[in-house]
Amino acid sequence: MLQVFRLAPLCQDFPGEEADYKRHYLLARTGEIRVSCSNVREILYNYINAYVDGELSEPDRAAIEKHFEVCAYCANERFQIDQMKNTLQSEFAYSSPYRLKDVIKNKLTESLESKVIHNKSEFSWKWLNYVVPPVVTALATILLIIALLPHFQNKDSMEIEIVSAHVRSLMEDNLTHLDTSDAQTVKPWFTSKVDFVANAKDLSNKGFRLIGARLDYVNRQNAASIVYQTQDHIINLFIFPTKEKDMLNSKTMHNRGYNIIKWTKHGLEYCVISDLTLAKLSEFANLYRKQS
């Protein structure tokens, strides 16, 4: 749950000089992980966006609403995002011509009646030759109209879940349930918690330090999260079962300031996410896959 926005230094009304900002930390159970003001601002901005889109859980929604009551800056951010959303919906919303439904219905009825009446004196199946073509044409026209209607494209729900789980782990002081730098201890720790094998890899000599593991929930099922750190950046590697076929080439995505790389292998889906550059995150993903 969102803990009353411990990362309040990003707010404009947070007391203290600019130098004070640098002394605030995002605390992981393995120690202190420094986060810049821009990182903190980005995290809360993501939550405000999720709030406006109705994507937050009830506890998170209640916490952010309490925060809005005491923080004019964040409340204004929410107002601006709300206004932008309403403007986009009003500008690009499509309203069909008045009585379009009645017009289409009448055209279909007239077409059917004209062809049936033309051949009603003949007890023959030949009337179908006259009825079917105009009906098919009318249906094709309707489908074309529907296809051309402007609409908002729905985001990949899996993508949203991965981003939410990553941000939640950073904001709840709940980054790891197992604190370890020993890759050999991760697999047995997950044995009693998930029904698949979740392996950690020792990539410390490549600049990616293992700091622990966490049990999470993604795609309506338990998921293993193996946590790495490089400099000030946290990397979450989510592993969970999938029915998709093996995907040898990884797929890259970008959502709310985070890069995501995913691939599937032997019935498991791997999703790695961080605010690292795509090139650096790809380096991590390739190193992990080579050792798998």
Tab-separated table of C-alpha atoms in Angstrom, residues 11-267:
chain	number	residue	atom	x	y	z
A	11	CYS	CA	6.325	18.391	-3.340
A	12	GLN	CA	6.661	22.137	-3.676
A	13	ASP	CA	5.498	22.803	-0.114
A	14	PHE	CA	7.945	20.346	1.459
A	15	PRO	CA	9.876	22.288	4.155
A	16	GLY	CA	13.608	22.704	3.816
A	17	GLU	CA	16.252	24.083	1.516
A	18	GLU	CA	17.288	22.535	-1.802
A	19	ALA	CA	20.235	20.884	-0.068
A	20	ASP	CA	17.812	19.012	2.209
A	21	TYR	CA	16.405	17.117	-0.753
A	22	LYS	CA	19.670	15.304	-1.253
A	23	ARG	CA	19.525	13.882	2.267
A	24	HIS	CA	16.300	11.964	1.706
A	25	TYR	CA	16.489	8.339	0.703
A	26	LEU	CA	14.342	5.558	-0.591
A	27	LEU	CA	15.094	2.897	2.028
A	28	ALA	CA	15.428	-0.686	0.889
A	29	ARG	CA	15.950	-3.375	3.481
A	30	THR	CA	19.452	-3.936	2.187
A	31	GLY	CA	20.556	-0.395	2.930
A	32	GLU	CA	20.253	3.114	1.599
A	33	ILE	CA	19.510	3.670	-2.072
A	34	ARG	CA	19.852	7.307	-3.038
A	35	VAL	CA	17.170	8.677	-5.304
A	36	SER	CA	17.430	12.039	-7.013
A	37	CYS	CA	14.626	14.604	-6.856
A	38	SER	CA	13.829	13.924	-10.508
A	39	ASN	CA	13.437	10.183	-9.762
A	40	VAL	CA	11.076	10.885	-6.892
A	41	ARG	CA	9.037	13.380	-8.919
A	42	GLU	CA	8.692	10.829	-11.711
A	43	ILE	CA	7.446	8.113	-9.326
A	44	LEU	CA	4.715	10.312	-7.831
A	45	TYR	CA	3.781	11.654	-11.284
A	46	ASN	CA	3.204	8.034	-12.382
A	47	TYR	CA	0.911	7.508	-9.394
A	48	ILE	CA	-1.082	10.672	-10.146
A	49	ASN	CA	-1.523	9.483	-13.752
A	50	ALA	CA	-2.637	6.059	-12.518
A	51	TYR	CA	-5.073	7.760	-10.118
A	52	VAL	CA	-6.644	9.834	-12.907
A	53	ASP	CA	-6.914	6.725	-15.131
A	54	GLY	CA	-8.614	4.773	-12.327
A	55	GLU	CA	-5.829	2.156	-12.205
A	56	LEU	CA	-4.938	2.343	-8.484
A	57	SER	CA	-6.070	-0.131	-5.844
A	58	GLU	CA	-8.439	1.149	-3.142
A	59	PRO	CA	-5.675	1.536	-0.480
A	60	ASP	CA	-3.448	3.429	-2.931
A	61	ARG	CA	-6.358	5.585	-4.066
A	62	ALA	CA	-7.282	6.476	-0.468
A	63	ALA	CA	-3.673	7.342	0.366
A	64	ILE	CA	-3.176	9.605	-2.630
A	65	GLU	CA	-6.495	11.390	-1.971
A	66	LYS	CA	-5.322	12.164	1.575
A	67	HIS	CA	-2.114	13.485	0.094
A	68	PHE	CA	-4.030	15.773	-2.269
A	69	GLU	CA	-5.773	17.304	0.761
A	70	VAL	CA	-2.498	18.538	2.240
A	71	CYS	CA	-0.397	19.144	-0.865
A	72	ALA	CA	-1.550	21.924	-3.174
A	73	TYR	CA	1.212	21.183	-5.673
A	74	CYS	CA	0.238	17.549	-6.199
A	75	ALA	CA	-3.447	18.412	-6.203
A	76	ASN	CA	-2.735	20.906	-8.996
A	77	GLU	CA	-0.767	18.229	-10.898
A	78	ARG	CA	-3.803	15.976	-10.657
A	79	PHE	CA	-6.069	18.833	-11.857
A	80	GLN	CA	-3.819	19.533	-14.869
A	81	ILE	CA	-3.740	15.843	-15.866
A	82	ASP	CA	-7.523	15.628	-15.434
A	83	GLN	CA	-8.000	18.712	-17.626
A	84	MET	CA	-5.707	17.325	-20.335
A	85	LYS	CA	-7.565	14.006	-20.319
A	86	ASN	CA	-10.957	15.726	-20.581
A	87	THR	CA	-9.677	17.969	-23.386
A	88	LEU	CA	-8.389	15.007	-25.389
A	89	GLN	CA	-11.634	13.110	-24.920
A	90	SER	CA	-13.720	16.090	-26.019
A	91	GLU	CA	-11.472	16.908	-28.992
A	92	PHE	CA	-11.260	13.378	-30.362
A	93	ALA	CA	-14.513	11.875	-29.179
A	94	TYR	CA	-16.642	10.644	-32.027
A	95	SER	CA	-20.408	11.013	-32.112
A	96	SER	CA	-22.202	9.222	-34.887
A	97	PRO	CA	-24.569	11.197	-37.145
A	98	TYR	CA	-28.057	11.694	-35.743
A	99	ARG	CA	-30.286	8.686	-36.272
A	100	LEU	CA	-27.493	6.762	-38.041
A	101	LYS	CA	-28.822	3.538	-36.565
A	102	ASP	CA	-32.345	4.207	-37.906
A	103	VAL	CA	-31.020	5.128	-41.354
A	104	ILE	CA	-28.992	1.916	-41.665
A	105	LYS	CA	-31.901	-0.173	-40.380
A	106	ASN	CA	-34.326	1.419	-42.853
A	107	LYS	CA	-31.909	0.928	-45.758
A	108	LEU	CA	-31.556	-2.760	-44.941
A	109	THR	CA	-35.320	-3.170	-44.640
A	110	GLU	CA	-35.978	-1.372	-47.941
A	111	SER	CA	-33.339	-3.466	-49.695
A	112	LEU	CA	-34.814	-6.729	-48.439
A	113	GLU	CA	-38.398	-5.736	-49.187
A	114	SER	CA	-37.648	-4.544	-52.723
A	115	LYS	CA	-35.941	-7.795	-53.670
A	116	VAL	CA	-38.533	-10.052	-52.035
A	117	ILE	CA	-41.470	-8.199	-53.621
A	118	HIS	CA	-39.791	-8.362	-57.019
A	119	ASN	CA	-39.842	-12.167	-56.927
A	120	LYS	CA	-42.742	-12.948	-54.563
A	121	SER	CA	-44.780	-14.512	-57.379
A	122	GLU	CA	-42.109	-17.153	-57.957
A	123	PHE	CA	-41.658	-19.991	-55.492
A	124	SER	CA	-37.958	-20.237	-56.138
A	125	TRP	CA	-34.641	-19.858	-54.330
A	126	LYS	CA	-33.517	-17.451	-57.039
A	127	TRP	CA	-34.632	-14.527	-54.849
A	128	LEU	CA	-31.486	-15.101	-52.763
A	129	ASN	CA	-29.415	-13.935	-55.719
A	130	TYR	CA	-31.074	-10.552	-55.372
A	131	VAL	CA	-31.210	-10.289	-51.588
A	132	VAL	CA	-27.760	-11.479	-50.499
A	133	PRO	CA	-25.547	-9.017	-52.459
A	134	PRO	CA	-27.162	-5.822	-51.117
A	135	VAL	CA	-27.278	-7.258	-47.586
A	136	VAL	CA	-23.601	-8.170	-47.753
A	137	THR	CA	-22.800	-4.722	-49.106
A	138	ALA	CA	-24.760	-3.062	-46.313
A	139	LEU	CA	-23.051	-5.168	-43.639
A	140	ALA	CA	-19.643	-4.428	-45.132
A	141	THR	CA	-20.461	-0.724	-45.014
A	142	ILE	CA	-21.433	-0.977	-41.340
A	143	LEU	CA	-18.226	-2.821	-40.493
A	144	LEU	CA	-16.199	-0.209	-42.348
A	145	ILE	CA	-17.870	2.589	-40.378
A	146	ILE	CA	-17.119	0.820	-37.103
A	147	ALA	CA	-13.507	0.246	-38.113
A	148	LEU	CA	-13.026	3.910	-38.907
A	149	LEU	CA	-14.535	5.229	-35.678
A	150	PRO	CA	-11.858	6.989	-33.595
A	151	HIS	CA	-11.198	5.223	-30.322
A	152	PHE	CA	-8.676	5.232	-27.525
A	153	GLN	CA	-6.277	2.360	-27.755
A	154	ASN	CA	-6.195	0.170	-24.665
A	155	LYS	CA	-2.742	-0.375	-23.185
A	156	ASP	CA	-1.398	-3.824	-22.641
A	157	SER	CA	-2.755	-4.804	-19.224
A	158	MET	CA	0.318	-6.935	-18.552
A	159	GLU	CA	2.550	-3.951	-19.207
A	160	ILE	CA	0.583	-1.860	-16.713
A	161	GLU	CA	0.773	-4.621	-14.089
A	162	ILE	CA	4.551	-4.882	-14.417
A	163	VAL	CA	5.012	-1.116	-14.068
A	164	SER	CA	2.645	-0.973	-11.078
A	165	ALA	CA	4.420	-3.841	-9.318
A	166	HIS	CA	7.812	-2.209	-9.925
A	167	VAL	CA	6.709	1.207	-8.625
A	168	ARG	CA	4.932	-0.393	-5.672
A	169	SER	CA	8.113	-2.183	-4.634
A	170	LEU	CA	10.001	1.117	-4.633
A	171	MET	CA	7.418	3.098	-2.693
A	172	GLU	CA	6.348	0.654	0.013
A	173	ASP	CA	9.779	-0.002	1.505
A	174	ASN	CA	9.081	-3.569	0.415
A	175	LEU	CA	11.764	-4.091	-2.184
A	176	THR	CA	12.900	-7.517	-0.947
A	177	HIS	CA	11.514	-10.280	1.266
A	178	LEU	CA	14.841	-12.104	1.111
A	179	ASP	CA	17.970	-10.005	1.505
A	180	THR	CA	20.893	-11.765	-0.133
A	181	SER	CA	23.751	-11.328	-2.561
A	182	ASP	CA	24.200	-15.099	-2.903
A	183	ALA	CA	22.456	-16.335	-6.051
A	184	GLN	CA	22.447	-19.915	-4.730
A	185	THR	CA	20.027	-19.050	-1.906
A	186	VAL	CA	17.296	-17.609	-4.124
A	187	LYS	CA	16.135	-20.811	-5.848
A	188	PRO	CA	15.486	-22.802	-2.621
A	189	TRP	CA	13.800	-19.774	-1.028
A	190	PHE	CA	11.200	-19.717	-3.814
A	191	THR	CA	10.653	-23.511	-3.718
A	192	SER	CA	7.836	-23.400	-1.151
A	193	LYS	CA	6.307	-20.227	-2.578
A	194	VAL	CA	5.894	-20.865	-6.313
A	195	ASP	CA	5.415	-23.991	-8.428
A	196	PHE	CA	8.191	-23.168	-10.895
A	197	VAL	CA	11.948	-22.673	-10.776
A	198	ALA	CA	13.194	-19.107	-10.317
A	199	ASN	CA	16.943	-18.858	-10.723
A	200	ALA	CA	19.097	-15.900	-9.772
A	201	LYS	CA	22.377	-15.250	-11.582
A	202	ASP	CA	25.528	-13.750	-10.130
A	203	LEU	CA	26.231	-10.780	-12.396
A	204	SER	CA	28.150	-8.692	-9.865
A	205	ASN	CA	31.349	-8.871	-11.913
A	206	LYS	CA	29.414	-7.182	-14.749
A	207	GLY	CA	28.177	-4.336	-12.561
A	208	PHE	CA	24.758	-5.761	-11.647
A	209	ARG	CA	24.629	-6.628	-7.946
A	210	LEU	CA	22.031	-9.075	-6.619
A	211	ILE	CA	20.363	-7.591	-3.526
A	212	GLY	CA	17.511	-10.022	-2.889
A	213	ALA	CA	14.199	-11.526	-3.939
A	214	ARG	CA	10.505	-10.941	-3.379
A	215	LEU	CA	7.226	-12.799	-3.853
A	216	ASP	CA	4.872	-10.679	-5.969
A	217	TYR	CA	1.567	-11.026	-7.803
A	218	VAL	CA	1.342	-10.519	-11.574
A	219	ASN	CA	-1.162	-11.666	-14.178
A	220	ARG	CA	-3.487	-13.056	-11.471
A	221	GLN	CA	-0.854	-15.452	-10.129
A	222	ASN	CA	2.174	-15.579	-7.869
A	223	ALA	CA	5.330	-14.253	-9.478
A	224	ALA	CA	8.972	-14.384	-8.452
A	225	SER	CA	10.814	-11.078	-8.422
A	226	ILE	CA	14.609	-11.116	-8.343
A	227	VAL	CA	16.075	-7.716	-7.520
A	228	TYR	CA	19.352	-6.293	-8.808
A	229	GLN	CA	21.012	-2.912	-8.443
A	230	THR	CA	23.471	-1.005	-10.605
A	231	GLN	CA	24.618	2.359	-9.261
A	232	ASP	CA	21.408	4.097	-8.084
A	233	HIS	CA	19.109	2.085	-10.356
A	234	ILE	CA	16.907	-0.805	-9.241
A	235	ILE	CA	16.125	-3.672	-11.631
A	236	ASN	CA	13.147	-5.958	-11.010
A	237	LEU	CA	13.151	-9.283	-12.880
A	238	PHE	CA	9.656	-10.813	-12.761
A	239	ILE	CA	9.226	-14.520	-13.554
A	240	PHE	CA	5.831	-16.245	-13.829
A	241	PRO	CA	4.167	-19.091	-15.794
A	242	THR	CA	2.751	-18.466	-19.265
A	243	LYS	CA	1.002	-20.437	-21.993
A	244	GLU	CA	2.788	-18.512	-24.727
A	245	LYS	CA	5.312	-20.228	-26.971
A	246	ASP	CA	9.022	-19.665	-26.476
A	247	MET	CA	10.066	-16.238	-27.736
A	248	LEU	CA	13.764	-16.328	-28.574
A	249	ASN	CA	13.985	-12.648	-29.477
A	250	SER	CA	13.155	-10.356	-26.587
A	251	LYS	CA	10.437	-7.716	-26.904
A	252	THR	CA	11.075	-4.177	-25.670
A	253	MET	CA	8.475	-1.737	-24.356
A	254	HIS	CA	8.398	1.701	-22.749
A	255	ASN	CA	5.760	2.744	-20.241
A	256	ARG	CA	5.620	5.777	-17.932
A	257	GLY	CA	9.337	6.408	-17.943
A	258	TYR	CA	10.369	2.770	-17.522
A	259	ASN	CA	11.911	0.391	-20.036
A	260	ILE	CA	10.661	-3.201	-20.098
A	261	ILE	CA	12.216	-6.219	-21.804
A	262	LYS	CA	10.342	-9.521	-21.940
A	263	TRP	CA	10.932	-13.003	-23.315
A	264	THR	CA	9.477	-16.481	-22.794
A	265	LYS	CA	11.271	-19.779	-22.307
A	266	HIS	CA	10.107	-23.257	-21.249
A	267	GLY	CA	6.671	-22.079	-20.123
